[in-house]
XYZ file of C-alpha atoms in Angstrom:
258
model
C 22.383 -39.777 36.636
C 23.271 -41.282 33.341
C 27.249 -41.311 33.027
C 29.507 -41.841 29.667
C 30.783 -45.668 29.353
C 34.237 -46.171 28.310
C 35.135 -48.895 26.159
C 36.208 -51.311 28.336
C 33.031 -50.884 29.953
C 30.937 -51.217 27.269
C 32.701 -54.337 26.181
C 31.568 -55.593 30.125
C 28.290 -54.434 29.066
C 28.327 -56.728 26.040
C 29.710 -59.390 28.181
C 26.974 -59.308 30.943
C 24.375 -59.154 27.746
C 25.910 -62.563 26.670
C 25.296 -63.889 30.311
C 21.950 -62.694 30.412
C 21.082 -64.374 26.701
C 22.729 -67.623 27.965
C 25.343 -67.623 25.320
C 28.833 -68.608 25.817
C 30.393 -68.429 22.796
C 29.103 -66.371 19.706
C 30.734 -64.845 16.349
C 31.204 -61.097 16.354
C 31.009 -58.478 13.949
C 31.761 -54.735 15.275
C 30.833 -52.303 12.634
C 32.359 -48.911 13.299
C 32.185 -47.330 16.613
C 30.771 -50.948 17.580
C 33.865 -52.344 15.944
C 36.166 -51.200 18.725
C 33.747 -52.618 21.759
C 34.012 -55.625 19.440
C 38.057 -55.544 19.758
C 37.912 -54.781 23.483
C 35.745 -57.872 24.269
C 37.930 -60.238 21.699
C 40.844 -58.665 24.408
C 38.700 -59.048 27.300
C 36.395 -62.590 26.961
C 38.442 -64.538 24.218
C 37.176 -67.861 25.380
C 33.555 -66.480 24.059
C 34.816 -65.344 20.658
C 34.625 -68.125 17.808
C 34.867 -65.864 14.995
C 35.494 -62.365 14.762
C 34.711 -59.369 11.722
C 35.647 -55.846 12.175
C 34.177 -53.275 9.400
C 35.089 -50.221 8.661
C 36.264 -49.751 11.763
C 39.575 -48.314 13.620
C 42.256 -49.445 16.416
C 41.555 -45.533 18.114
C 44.659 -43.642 18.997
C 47.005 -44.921 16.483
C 44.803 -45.531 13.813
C 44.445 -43.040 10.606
C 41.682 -40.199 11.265
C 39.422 -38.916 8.322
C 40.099 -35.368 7.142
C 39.848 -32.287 9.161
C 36.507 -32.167 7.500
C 35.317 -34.962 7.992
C 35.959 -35.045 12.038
C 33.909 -31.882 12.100
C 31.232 -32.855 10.465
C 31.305 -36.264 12.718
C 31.369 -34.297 16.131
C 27.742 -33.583 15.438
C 24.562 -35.459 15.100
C 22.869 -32.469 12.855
C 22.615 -34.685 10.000
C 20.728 -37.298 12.020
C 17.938 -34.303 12.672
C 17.899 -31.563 9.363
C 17.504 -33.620 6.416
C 18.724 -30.836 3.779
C 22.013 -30.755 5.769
C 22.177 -34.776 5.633
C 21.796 -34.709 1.767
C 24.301 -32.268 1.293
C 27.011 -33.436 3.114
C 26.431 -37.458 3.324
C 28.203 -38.613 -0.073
C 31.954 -36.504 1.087
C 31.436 -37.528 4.781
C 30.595 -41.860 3.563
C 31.839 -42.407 0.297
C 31.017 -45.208 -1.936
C 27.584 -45.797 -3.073
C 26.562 -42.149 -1.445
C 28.333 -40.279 -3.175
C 25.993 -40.893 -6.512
C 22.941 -43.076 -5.382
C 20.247 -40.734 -4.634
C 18.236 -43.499 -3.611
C 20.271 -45.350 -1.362
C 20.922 -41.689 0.415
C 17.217 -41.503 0.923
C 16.393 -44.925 1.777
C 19.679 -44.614 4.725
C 18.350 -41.173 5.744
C 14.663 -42.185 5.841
C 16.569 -45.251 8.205
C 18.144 -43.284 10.546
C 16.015 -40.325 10.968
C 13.528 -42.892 12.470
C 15.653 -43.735 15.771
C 18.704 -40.554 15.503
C 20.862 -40.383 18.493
C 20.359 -38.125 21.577
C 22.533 -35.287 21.633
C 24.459 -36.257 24.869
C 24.291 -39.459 23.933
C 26.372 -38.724 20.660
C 28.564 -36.735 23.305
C 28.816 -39.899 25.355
C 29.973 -41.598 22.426
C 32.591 -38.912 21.249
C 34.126 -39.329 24.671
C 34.322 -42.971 25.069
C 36.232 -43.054 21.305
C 38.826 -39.927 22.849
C 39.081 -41.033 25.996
C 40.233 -44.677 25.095
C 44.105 -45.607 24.623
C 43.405 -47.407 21.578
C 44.149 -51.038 20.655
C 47.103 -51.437 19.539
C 48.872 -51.937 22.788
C 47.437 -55.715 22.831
C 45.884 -56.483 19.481
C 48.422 -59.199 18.848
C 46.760 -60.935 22.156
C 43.765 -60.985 20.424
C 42.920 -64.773 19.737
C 40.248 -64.660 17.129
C 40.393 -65.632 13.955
C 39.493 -62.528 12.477
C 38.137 -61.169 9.018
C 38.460 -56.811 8.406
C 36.876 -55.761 5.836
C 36.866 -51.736 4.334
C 35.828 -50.381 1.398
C 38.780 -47.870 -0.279
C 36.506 -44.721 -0.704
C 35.438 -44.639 3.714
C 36.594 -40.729 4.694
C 35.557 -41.394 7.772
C 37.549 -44.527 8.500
C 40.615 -44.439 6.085
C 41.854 -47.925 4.389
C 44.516 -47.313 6.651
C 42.918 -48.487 9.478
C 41.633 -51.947 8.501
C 45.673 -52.830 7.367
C 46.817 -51.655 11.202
C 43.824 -54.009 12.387
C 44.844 -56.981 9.988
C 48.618 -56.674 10.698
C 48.408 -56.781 14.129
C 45.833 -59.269 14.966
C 47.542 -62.550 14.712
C 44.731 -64.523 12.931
C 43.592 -61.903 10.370
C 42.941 -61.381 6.766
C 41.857 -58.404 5.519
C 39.263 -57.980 2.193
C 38.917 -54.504 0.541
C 36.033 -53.469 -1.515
C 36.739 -51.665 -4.194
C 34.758 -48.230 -4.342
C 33.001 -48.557 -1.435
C 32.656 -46.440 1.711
C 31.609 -46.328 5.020
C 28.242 -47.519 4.593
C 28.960 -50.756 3.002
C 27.302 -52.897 5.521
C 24.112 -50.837 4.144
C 24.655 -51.523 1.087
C 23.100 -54.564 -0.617
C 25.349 -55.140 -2.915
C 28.524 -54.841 -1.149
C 31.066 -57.636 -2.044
C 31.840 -57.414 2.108
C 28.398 -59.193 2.500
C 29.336 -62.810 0.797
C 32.583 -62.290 2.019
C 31.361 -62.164 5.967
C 28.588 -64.625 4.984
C 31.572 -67.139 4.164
C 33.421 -66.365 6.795
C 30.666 -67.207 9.654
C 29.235 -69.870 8.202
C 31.930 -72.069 6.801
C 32.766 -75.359 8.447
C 36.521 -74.426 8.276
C 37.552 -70.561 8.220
C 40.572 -71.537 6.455
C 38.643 -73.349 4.171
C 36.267 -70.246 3.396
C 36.310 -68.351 -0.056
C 36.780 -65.482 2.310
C 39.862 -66.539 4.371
C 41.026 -67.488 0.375
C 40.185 -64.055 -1.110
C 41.274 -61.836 1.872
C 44.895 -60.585 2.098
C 47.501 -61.450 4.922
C 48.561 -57.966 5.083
C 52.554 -57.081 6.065
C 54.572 -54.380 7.069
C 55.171 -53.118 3.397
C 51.628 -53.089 2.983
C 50.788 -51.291 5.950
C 53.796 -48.737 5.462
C 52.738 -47.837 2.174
C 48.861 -47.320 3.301
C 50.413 -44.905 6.162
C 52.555 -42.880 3.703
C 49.535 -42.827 1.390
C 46.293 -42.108 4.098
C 48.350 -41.072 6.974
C 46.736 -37.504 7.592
C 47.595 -34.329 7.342
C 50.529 -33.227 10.261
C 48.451 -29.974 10.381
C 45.621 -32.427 11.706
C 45.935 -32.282 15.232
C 44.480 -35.826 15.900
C 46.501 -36.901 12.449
C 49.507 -35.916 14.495
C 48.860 -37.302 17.759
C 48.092 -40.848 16.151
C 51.108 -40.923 14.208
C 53.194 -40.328 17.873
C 50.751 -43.315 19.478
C 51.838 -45.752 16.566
C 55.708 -44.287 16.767
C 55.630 -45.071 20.259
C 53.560 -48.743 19.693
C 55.964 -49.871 16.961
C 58.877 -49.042 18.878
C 57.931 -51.186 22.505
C 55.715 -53.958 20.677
C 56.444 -55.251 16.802
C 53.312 -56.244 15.263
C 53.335 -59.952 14.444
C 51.811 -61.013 10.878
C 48.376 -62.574 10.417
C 48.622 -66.473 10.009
């Protein structure tokens, strides 16, 4: 039978693919749900990791969950199979550019009503994201240098979570599209896309117009995005995060990207 992978093990998944591709060192870039495999492997293989980019993306536990809301409408692939539904609710649930562009709704619904998820293995997903202790435990191990990028207008995936990613990975800089949402890797025109093009490809990440337009982001900055984008306490999952970072900031300081 077919049985859930956590996130550990799909991060030995990706390894193994690596070993089967005969590469032994590749760049990275873990868009949302596939941002956190992308953190586990940094943890797990960082002798394979040259250069790392986590978008719109989360640490897990600890991190800043979207709205009530949005988490219910995220528990469920129905958009993925009644179109109606999908236009209705896809501009609150991504932000940014669907919020107004008819067009780019249709073009990412035509997209992904092509190849939608299976129902279980949505579930399968839902539970490897729950079941995981989050990142922030050992994101200062990771080795990487590192680029987040976020839009500010991502319900799903509050700005909130790409400053706890850039302030506690060591080597990280963080660059934050104005206006933009979760689909911003979708979106031609995103200002992420030169800035991740820059990153890869330069010579010298430090030498990059990304690593010189991203932000070294410290604790101010990341205390006033909590206060701001925190959650609700009367979210249940706003409230257990908040305890996991409490508990996080208390055994392990986070140390400031270089």
């Amino acid at each position: 039978p077919c049985l859930p992978l956590g996130l550990e093990s799909l991060a030995q998944l990706s390894e193994r693919l690596l070993d089967r591709l005969g590469y032994d060192r590749v760049d990275v870039l873990g868009y949302s749900f596939g941002g956190l495999i992308a953190q586990y492997l940094a943890y797990r293989a960082p002798e394979r990791i040259r250069r790392l980019v986590l978008a719109a993306t989360t640490p897990g536990w600890g991190g800043v969950p979207g709205s009530t809301w949005t988490q219910s409408q995220m528990s469920t692939p129905l958009r993925y199979y009644w179109r109606p539904y999908y236009e209705q609710v896809i501009g609150e649930l991504m932000g940014g550019r669907a919020r107004y562009d008819r067009d780019f709704v249709r073009r990412h619904g035509d997209a992904r009503q092509l190849s939608p998820p299976t129902p279980l293995g949505y579930l399968w997903q839902l539970l490897a994201l729950t079941a995981s202790a989050g990142t922030l435990g050992w994101l200062s191990q990771v080795t990487a240098d590192t680029l987040v990028v976020a839009g500010d207008d991502d319900p799903v995936m509050p700005l909130a979570n790409a400053l706890l990613l850039a302030r506690h990975i060591p080597r990280a800089r963080l660059f934050i599209a104005p206006g933009e949402g979760h689909l911003l890797l979708m979106d031609d025109m995103s200002r992420c896309l030169p800035m991740i093009r820059s990153f890869l490809g330069a010579a010298s990440v430090r030498r990059s117009c990304a690593w010189r337009e991203a932000i070294v982001v410290d604790d101010e900055m990341l205390d006033d995005a909590l206060r701001g984008g925190g959650g609700p306490l009367g979210n249940p999952t706003a409230l257990m995060s908040a305890l996991v970072r409490q508990v996080r900031r208390a055994r392990q300081p986070s140390t400031a990207g270089a």
